[in-house]
PDB file of C-alpha atoms and ligand atoms in Angstrom:
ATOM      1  CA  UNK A   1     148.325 133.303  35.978  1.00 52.00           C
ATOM      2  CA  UNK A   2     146.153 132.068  38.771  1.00 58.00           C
ATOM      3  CA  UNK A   3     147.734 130.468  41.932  1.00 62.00           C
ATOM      4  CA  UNK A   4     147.212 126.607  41.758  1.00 70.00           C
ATOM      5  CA  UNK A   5     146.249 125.537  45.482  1.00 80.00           C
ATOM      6  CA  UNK A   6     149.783 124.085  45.910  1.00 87.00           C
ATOM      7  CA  UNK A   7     151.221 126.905  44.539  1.00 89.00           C
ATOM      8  CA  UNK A   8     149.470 128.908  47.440  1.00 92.00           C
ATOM      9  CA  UNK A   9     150.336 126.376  49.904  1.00 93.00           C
ATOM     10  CA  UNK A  10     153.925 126.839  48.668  1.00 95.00           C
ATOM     11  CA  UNK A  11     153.895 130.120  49.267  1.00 97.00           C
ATOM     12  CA  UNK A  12     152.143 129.958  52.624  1.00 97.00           C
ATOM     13  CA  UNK A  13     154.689 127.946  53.486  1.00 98.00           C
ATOM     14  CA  UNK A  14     158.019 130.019  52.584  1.00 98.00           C
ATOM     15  CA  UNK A  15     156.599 132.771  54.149  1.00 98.00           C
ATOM     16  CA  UNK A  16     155.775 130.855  57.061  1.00 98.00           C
ATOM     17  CA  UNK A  17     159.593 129.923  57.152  1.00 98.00           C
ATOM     18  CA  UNK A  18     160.987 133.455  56.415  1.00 98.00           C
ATOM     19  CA  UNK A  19     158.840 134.943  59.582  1.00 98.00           C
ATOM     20  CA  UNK A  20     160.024 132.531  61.747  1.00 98.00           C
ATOM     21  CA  UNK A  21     163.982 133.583  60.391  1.00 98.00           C
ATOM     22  CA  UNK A  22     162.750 137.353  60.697  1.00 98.00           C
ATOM     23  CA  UNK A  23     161.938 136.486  63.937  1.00 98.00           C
ATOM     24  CA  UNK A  24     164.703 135.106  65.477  1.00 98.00           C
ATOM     25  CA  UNK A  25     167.675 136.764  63.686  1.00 98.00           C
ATOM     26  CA  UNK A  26     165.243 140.117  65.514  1.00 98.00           C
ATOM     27  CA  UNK A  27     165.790 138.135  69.052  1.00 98.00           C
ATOM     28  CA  UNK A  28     169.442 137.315  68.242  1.00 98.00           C
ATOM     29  CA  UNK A  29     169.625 141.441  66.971  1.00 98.00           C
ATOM     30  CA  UNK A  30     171.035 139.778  63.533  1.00 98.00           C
ATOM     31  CA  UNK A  31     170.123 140.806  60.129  1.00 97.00           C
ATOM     32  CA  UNK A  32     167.946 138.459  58.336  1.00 97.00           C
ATOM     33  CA  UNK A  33     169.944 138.870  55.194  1.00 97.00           C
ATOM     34  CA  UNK A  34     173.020 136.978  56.915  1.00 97.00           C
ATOM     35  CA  UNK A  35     170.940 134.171  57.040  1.00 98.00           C
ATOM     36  CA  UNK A  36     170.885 131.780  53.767  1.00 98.00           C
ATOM     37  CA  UNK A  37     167.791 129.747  53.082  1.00 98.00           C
ATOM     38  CA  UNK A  38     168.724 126.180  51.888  1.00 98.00           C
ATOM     39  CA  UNK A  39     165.062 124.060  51.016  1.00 98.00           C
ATOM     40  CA  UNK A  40     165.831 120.799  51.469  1.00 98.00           C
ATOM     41  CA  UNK A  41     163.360 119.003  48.666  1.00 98.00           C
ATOM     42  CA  UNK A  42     165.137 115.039  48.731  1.00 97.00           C
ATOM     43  CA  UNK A  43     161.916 112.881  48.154  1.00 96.00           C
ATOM     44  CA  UNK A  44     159.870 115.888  46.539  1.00 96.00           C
ATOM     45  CA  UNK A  45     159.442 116.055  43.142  1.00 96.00           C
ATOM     46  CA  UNK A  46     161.179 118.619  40.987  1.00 97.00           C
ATOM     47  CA  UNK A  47     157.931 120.400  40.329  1.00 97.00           C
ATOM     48  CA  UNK A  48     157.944 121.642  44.027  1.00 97.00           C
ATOM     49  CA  UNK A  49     160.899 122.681  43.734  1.00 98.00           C
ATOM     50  CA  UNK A  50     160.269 124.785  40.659  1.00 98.00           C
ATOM     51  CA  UNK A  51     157.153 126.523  42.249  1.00 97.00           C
ATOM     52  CA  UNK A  52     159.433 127.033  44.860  1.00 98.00           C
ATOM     53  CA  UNK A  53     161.812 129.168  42.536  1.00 98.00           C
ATOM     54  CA  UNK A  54     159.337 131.254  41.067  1.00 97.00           C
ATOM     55  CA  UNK A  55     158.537 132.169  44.458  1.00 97.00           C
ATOM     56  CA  UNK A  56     162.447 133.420  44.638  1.00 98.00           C
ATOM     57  CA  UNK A  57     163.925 130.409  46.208  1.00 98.00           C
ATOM     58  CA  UNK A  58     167.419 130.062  44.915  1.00 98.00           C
ATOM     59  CA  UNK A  59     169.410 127.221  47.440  1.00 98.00           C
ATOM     60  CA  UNK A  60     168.098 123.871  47.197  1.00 99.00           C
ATOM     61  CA  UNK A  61     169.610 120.979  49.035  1.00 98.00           C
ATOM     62  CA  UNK A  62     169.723 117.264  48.268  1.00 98.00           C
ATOM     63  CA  UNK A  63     170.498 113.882  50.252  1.00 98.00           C
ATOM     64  CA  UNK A  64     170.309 111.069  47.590  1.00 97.00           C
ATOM     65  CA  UNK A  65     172.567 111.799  44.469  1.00 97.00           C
ATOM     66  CA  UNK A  66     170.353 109.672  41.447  1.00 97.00           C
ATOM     67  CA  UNK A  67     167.620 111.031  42.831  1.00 98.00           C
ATOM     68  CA  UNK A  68     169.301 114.479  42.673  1.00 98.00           C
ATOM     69  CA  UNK A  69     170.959 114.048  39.369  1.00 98.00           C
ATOM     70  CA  UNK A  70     167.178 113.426  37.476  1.00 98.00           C
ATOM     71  CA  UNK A  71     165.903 117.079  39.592  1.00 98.00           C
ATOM     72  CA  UNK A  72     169.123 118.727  38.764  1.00 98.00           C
ATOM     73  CA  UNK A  73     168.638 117.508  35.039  1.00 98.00           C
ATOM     74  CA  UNK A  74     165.180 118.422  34.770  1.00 98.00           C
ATOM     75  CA  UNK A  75     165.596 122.032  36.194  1.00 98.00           C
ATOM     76  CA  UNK A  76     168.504 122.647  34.812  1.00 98.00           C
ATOM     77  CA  UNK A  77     167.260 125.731  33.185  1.00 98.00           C
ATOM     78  CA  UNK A  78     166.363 127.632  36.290  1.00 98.00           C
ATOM     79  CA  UNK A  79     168.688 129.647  38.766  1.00 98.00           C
ATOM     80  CA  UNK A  80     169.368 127.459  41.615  1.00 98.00           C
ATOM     81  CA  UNK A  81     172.166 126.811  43.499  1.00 98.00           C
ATOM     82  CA  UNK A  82     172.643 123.028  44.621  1.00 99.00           C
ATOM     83  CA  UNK A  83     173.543 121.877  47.867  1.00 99.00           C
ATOM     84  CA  UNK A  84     174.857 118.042  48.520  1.00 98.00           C
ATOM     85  CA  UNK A  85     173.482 117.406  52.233  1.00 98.00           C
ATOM     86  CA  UNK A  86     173.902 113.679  51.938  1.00 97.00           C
ATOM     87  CA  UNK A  87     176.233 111.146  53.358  1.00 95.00           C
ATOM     88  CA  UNK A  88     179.082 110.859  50.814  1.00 95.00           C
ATOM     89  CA  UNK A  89     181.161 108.003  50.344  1.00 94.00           C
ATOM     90  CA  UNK A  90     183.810 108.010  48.146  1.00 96.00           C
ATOM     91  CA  UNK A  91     181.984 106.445  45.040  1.00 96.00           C
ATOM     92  CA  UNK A  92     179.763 109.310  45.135  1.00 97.00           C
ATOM     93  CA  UNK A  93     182.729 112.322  44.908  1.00 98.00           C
ATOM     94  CA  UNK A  94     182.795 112.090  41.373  1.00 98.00           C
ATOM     95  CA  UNK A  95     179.019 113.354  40.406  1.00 98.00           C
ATOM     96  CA  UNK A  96     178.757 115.406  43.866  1.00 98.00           C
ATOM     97  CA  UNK A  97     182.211 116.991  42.420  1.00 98.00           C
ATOM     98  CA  UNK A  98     180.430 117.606  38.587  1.00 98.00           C
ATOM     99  CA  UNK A  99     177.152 118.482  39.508  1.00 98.00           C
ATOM    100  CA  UNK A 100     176.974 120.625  42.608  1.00 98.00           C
ATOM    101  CA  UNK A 101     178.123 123.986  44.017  1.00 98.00           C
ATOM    102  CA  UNK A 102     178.121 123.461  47.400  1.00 99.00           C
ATOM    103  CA  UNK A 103     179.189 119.868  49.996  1.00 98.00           C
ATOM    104  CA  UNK A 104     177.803 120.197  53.509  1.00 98.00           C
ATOM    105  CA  UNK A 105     179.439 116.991  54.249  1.00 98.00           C
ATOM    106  CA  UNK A 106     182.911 116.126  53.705  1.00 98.00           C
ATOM    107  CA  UNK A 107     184.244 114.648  56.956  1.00 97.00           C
ATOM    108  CA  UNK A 108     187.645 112.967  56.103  1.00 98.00           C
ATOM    109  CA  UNK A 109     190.538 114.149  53.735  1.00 98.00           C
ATOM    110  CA  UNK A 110     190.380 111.279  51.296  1.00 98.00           C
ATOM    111  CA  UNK A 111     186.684 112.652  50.264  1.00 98.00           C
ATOM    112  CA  UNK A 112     188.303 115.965  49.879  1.00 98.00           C
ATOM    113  CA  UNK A 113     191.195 115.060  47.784  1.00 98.00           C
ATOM    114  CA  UNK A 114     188.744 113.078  45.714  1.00 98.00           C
ATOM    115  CA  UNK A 115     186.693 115.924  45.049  1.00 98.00           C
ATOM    116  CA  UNK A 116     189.554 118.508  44.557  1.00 98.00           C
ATOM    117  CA  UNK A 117     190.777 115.645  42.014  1.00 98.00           C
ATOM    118  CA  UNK A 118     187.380 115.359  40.127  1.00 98.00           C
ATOM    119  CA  UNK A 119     185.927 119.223  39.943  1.00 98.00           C
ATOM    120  CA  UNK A 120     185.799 120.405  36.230  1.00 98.00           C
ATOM    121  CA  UNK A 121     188.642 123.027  35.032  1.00 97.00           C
ATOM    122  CA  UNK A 122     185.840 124.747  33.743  1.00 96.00           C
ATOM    123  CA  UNK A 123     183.296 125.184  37.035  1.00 97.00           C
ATOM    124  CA  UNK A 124     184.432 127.638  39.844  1.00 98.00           C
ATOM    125  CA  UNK A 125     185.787 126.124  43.130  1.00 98.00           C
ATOM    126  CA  UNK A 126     183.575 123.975  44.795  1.00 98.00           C
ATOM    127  CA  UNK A 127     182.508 125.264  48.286  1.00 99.00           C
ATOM    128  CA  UNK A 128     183.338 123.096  51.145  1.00 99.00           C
ATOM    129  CA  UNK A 129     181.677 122.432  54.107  1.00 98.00           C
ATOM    130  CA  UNK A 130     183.124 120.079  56.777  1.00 98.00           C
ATOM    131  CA  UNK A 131     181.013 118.385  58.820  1.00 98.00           C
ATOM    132  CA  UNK A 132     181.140 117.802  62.573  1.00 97.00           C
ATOM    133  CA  UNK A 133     180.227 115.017  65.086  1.00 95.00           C
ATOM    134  CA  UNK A 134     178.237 116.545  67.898  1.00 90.00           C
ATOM    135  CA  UNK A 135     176.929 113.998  70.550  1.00 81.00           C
ATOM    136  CA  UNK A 136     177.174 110.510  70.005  1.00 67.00           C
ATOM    137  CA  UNK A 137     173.980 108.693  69.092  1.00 60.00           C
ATOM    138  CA  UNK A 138     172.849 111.327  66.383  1.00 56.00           C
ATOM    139  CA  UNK A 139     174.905 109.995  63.410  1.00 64.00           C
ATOM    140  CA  UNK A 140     178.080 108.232  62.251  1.00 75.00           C
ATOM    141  CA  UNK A 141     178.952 110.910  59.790  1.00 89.00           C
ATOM    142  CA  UNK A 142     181.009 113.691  61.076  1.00 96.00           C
ATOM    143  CA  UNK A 143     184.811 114.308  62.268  1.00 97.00           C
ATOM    144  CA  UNK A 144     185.226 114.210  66.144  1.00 96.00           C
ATOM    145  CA  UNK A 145     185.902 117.992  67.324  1.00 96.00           C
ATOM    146  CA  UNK A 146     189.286 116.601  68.030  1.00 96.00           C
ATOM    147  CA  UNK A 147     190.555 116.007  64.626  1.00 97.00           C
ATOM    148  CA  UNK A 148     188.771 118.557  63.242  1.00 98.00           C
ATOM    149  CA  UNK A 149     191.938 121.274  62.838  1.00 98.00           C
ATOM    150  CA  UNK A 150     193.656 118.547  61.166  1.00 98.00           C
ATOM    151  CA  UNK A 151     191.514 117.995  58.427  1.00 98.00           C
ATOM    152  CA  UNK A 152     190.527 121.698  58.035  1.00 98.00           C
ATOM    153  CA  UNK A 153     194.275 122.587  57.858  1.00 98.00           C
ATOM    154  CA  UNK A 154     194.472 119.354  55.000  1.00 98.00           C
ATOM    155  CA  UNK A 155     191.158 120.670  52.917  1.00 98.00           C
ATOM    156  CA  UNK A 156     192.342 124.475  52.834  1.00 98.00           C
ATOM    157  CA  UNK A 157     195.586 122.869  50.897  1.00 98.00           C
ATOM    158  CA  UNK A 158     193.813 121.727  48.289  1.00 98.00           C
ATOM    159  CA  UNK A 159     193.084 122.873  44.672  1.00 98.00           C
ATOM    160  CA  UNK A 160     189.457 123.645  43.328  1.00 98.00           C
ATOM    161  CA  UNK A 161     187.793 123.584  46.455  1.00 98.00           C
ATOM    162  CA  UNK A 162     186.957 126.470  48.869  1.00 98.00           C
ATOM    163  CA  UNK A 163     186.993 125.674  52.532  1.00 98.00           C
ATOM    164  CA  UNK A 164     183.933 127.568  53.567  1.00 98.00           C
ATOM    165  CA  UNK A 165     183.003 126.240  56.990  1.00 98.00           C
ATOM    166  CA  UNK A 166     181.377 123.690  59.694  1.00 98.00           C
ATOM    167  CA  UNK A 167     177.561 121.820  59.144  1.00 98.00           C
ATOM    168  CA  UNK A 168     176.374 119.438  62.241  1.00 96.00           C
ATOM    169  CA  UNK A 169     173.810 117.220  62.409  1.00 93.00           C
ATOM    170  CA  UNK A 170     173.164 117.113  66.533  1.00 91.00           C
ATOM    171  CA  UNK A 171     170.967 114.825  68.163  1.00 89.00           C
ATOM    172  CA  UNK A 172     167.323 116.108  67.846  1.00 89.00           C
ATOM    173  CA  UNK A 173     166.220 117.956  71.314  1.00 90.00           C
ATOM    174  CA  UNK A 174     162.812 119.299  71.847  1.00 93.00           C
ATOM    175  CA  UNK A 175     163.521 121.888  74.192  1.00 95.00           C
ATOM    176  CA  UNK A 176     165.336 125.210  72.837  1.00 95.00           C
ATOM    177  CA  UNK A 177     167.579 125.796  75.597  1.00 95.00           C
ATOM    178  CA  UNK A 178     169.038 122.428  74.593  1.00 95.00           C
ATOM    179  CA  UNK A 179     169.322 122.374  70.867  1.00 95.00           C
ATOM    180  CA  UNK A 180     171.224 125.708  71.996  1.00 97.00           C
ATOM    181  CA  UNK A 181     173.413 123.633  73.688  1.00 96.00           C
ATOM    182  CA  UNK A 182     174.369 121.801  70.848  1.00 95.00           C
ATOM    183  CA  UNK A 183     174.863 124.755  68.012  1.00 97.00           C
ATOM    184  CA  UNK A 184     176.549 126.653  70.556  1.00 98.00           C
ATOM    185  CA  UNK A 185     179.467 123.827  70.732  1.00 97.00           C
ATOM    186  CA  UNK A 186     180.090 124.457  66.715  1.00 98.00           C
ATOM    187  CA  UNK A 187     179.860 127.836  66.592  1.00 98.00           C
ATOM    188  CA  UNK A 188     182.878 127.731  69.260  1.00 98.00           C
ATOM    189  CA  UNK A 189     184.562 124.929  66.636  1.00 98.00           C
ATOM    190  CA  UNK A 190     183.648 127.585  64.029  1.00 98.00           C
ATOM    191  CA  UNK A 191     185.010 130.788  65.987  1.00 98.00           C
ATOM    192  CA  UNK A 192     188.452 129.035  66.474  1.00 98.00           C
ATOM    193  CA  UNK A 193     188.130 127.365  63.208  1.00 98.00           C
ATOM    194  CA  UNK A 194     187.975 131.546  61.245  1.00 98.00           C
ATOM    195  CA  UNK A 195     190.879 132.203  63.106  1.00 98.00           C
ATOM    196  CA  UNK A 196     193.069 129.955  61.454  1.00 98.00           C
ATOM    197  CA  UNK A 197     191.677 129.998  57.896  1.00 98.00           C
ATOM    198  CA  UNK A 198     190.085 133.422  56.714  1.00 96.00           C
ATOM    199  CA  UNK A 199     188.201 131.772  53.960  1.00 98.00           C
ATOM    200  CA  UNK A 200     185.533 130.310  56.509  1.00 98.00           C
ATOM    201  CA  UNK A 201     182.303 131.959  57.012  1.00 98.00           C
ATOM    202  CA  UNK A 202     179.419 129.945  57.176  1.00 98.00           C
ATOM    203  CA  UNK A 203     178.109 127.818  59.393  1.00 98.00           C
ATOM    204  CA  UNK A 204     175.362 125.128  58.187  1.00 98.00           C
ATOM    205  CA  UNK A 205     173.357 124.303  61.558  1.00 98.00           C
ATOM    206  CA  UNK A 206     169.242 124.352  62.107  1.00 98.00           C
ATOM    207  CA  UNK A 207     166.411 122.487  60.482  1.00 98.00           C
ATOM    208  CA  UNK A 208     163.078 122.715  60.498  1.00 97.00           C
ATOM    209  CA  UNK A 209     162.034 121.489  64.994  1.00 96.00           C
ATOM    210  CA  UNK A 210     165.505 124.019  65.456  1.00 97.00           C
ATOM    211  CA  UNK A 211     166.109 126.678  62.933  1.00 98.00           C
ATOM    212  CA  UNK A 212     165.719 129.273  66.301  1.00 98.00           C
ATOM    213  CA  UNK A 213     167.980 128.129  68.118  1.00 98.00           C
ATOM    214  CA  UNK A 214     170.403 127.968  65.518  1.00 98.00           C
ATOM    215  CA  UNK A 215     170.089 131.499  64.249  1.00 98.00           C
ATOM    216  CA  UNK A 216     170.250 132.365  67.741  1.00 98.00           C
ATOM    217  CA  UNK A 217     173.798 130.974  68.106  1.00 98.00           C
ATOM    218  CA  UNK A 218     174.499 132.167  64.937  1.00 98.00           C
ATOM    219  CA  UNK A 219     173.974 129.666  61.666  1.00 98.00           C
ATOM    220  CA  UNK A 220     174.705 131.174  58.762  1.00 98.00           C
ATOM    221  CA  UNK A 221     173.001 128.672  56.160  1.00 98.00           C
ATOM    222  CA  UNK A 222     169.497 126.959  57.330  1.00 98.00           C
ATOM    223  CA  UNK A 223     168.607 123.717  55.690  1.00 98.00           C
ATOM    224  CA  UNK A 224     164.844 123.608  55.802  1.00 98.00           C
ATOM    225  CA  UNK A 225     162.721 120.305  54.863  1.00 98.00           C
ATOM    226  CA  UNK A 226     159.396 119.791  56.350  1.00 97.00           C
ATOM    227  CA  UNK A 227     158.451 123.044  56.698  1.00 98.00           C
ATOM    228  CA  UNK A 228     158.762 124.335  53.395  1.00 98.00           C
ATOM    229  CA  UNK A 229     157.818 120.994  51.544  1.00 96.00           C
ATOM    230  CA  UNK A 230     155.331 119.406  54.238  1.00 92.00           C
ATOM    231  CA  UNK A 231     155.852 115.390  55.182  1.00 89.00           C
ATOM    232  CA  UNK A 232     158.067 113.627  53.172  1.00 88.00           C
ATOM    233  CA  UNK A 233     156.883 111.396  50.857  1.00 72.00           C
ATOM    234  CA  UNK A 234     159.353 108.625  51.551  1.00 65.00           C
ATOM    235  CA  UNK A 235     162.536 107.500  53.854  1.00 54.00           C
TER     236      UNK A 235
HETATM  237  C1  LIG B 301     166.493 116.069  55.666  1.00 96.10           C
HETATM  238  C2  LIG B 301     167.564 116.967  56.148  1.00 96.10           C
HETATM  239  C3  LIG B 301     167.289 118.282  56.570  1.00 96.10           C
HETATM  240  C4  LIG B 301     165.902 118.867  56.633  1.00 96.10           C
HETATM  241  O1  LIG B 301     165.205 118.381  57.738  1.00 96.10           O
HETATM  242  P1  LIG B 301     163.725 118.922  58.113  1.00 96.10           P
HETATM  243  O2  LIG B 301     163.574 118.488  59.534  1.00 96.10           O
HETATM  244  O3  LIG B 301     162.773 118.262  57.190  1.00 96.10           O
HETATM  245  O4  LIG B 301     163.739 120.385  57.970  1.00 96.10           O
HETATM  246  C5  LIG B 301     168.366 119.073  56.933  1.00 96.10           C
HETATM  247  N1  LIG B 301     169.622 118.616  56.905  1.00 96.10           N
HETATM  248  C6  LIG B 301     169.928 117.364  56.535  1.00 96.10           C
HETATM  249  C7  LIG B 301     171.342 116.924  56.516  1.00 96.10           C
HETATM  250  C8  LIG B 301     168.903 116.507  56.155  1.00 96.10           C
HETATM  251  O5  LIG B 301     169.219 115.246  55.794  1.00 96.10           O
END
C-alpha cells in the first residue's frame, strides 16, 4: 500500500520523537526501552491516531472525555492502551473508570474512591497515577508535595485500582537546566514515594519543549502532543 503524504509525515514524525528519546536516555546512560511513549492526540481526529498505530504506536493519551469516548469507540478494534491526561472532576470518574486503563491525574482521595467504586468486576485494576503540584502558577490540579504521602498511603488501600506512581504538570521553562529543576523535585517525591509502596514505578513527567530533561531525571512514561501530531487543531 503506498504511503499517503500524512502517513509519511506521521512517520517522520514518530521517528523524529523516538531519536530524540534514543538520544537522551544515551546522555542519561538509560535504556530506551524504560521509557514509555504516550501520544497525546486530544483535538486530533481518530484517523491520526490510527496511522499512528500501524506505525506501532500502542499508548495514546486523552484530555477531554466525550471527545475521547467517540475516538475510543471508533478504534475500538485496534490495540491501544488509553491514557486519561485530563482534569477529572468527580462527574467524570464514572466513564474515566469504564473506559480507560490508565489515570495520570487523580489528585484527591474522593476521585480515587470514586473510581475504585465504579471500575468493572470484569476489567483488570485500573492503573493509578497521582498527580503533583509543582510551582505555583502552572495549574490548579495537583496535590501539594505536602499531602502527598497521605493520599498515596489512602489510594494504595483501595480495591481495583493499582497505585502506579507520580505525573506533574510544571510550569513551562525554556531553558533545560530549569525544566531539570522541576522533574528533579518529583523524581525525589517519587524516590521516597517507592519506598513506602512497592507497587510504584512510573513516573509520568516530559512533553513535547521538555521530554530531555525529563528522561534525564528519569520519567518513565512521556506524554507527547505536538510533536507527534503537529499544532493542535483547537483549545
Ligand atoms: C496536551 C498535554 C500534553 C502534550 O503536550 P505537547 O506539548 O503537545 O506535547 C501532555 N500532558 C498533558 C497533561 C497535556 O494536557
Amino acid at each position: 500500500m503506498p504511503m499517503t503524504s500524512s502517513r509519511l509525515e506521521a512517520a517522520t514524525r514518530l521517528d523524529a520523537v523516538r531519536g530524540r528519546i534514543t538520544a537522551a536516555a544515551t546522555r542519561a546512560q538509560r535504556h530506551p526501552d524504560e521509557i514509555t511513549l504516550i501520544a497525546v492526540s486530544k483535538t486530533h481526529p481518530a484517523t491520526a491516531i490510527a496511522e499512528l498505530v500501524e506505525l506501532g504506536q500502542r499508548h495514546f493519551g486523552e484530555n477531554y472525555l466525550q471527545e475521547a469516548l467517540q475516538k475510543i469507540t471508533l478504534l475500538r478494534q485496534l490495540p491501544i492502551t488509553w491514557h486519561f491526561i485530563g482534569n477529572l472532576q468527580t462527574n467524570k470518574t464514572r466513564l474515566v473508570a469504564e473506559h480507560f486503563a490508565w489515570v495520570h491525574t487523580v489528585d484527591r482521595l474522593k476521585i480515587a474512591q470514586r473510581l475504585a467504586e465504579q471500575r468493572p468486576f470484569h476489567a483488570p485494576p485500573l492503573q493509578v497515577l497521582v498527580q503533583v503540584r509543582l510551582g505555583t502558577e502552572s495549574t490548579k490540579s495537583g496535590v501539594e508535595p505536602g499531602a502527598l504521602a497521605e493520599l498515596l498511603t489512602g489510594i494504595a488501600a483501595l480495591p481495583r485500582l493499582q497505585l502506579r506512581g507520580l505525573m506533574a504538570l510544571p510550569p513551562a521553562e525554556h531553558e533545560e537546566s530549569t525544566q531539570r529543576y522541576w522533574f528533579a523535585a518529583l523524581r525525589e517525591l517519587f524516590m521516597h514515594a517507592k519506598r513506602q509502596h512497592p507497587t510504584i514505578d512510573t513516573l509520568s513527567m516530559g512533553m513535547s519543549a521538555d521530554l530531555e530533561a525529563a528522561v534525564l531525571e528519569g520519567s518513565t512514561q512521556l506524554r507527547i502532543g505536538t510533536a507527534l501530531f503537529g499544532e493542535r487543531l483547537q483549545s
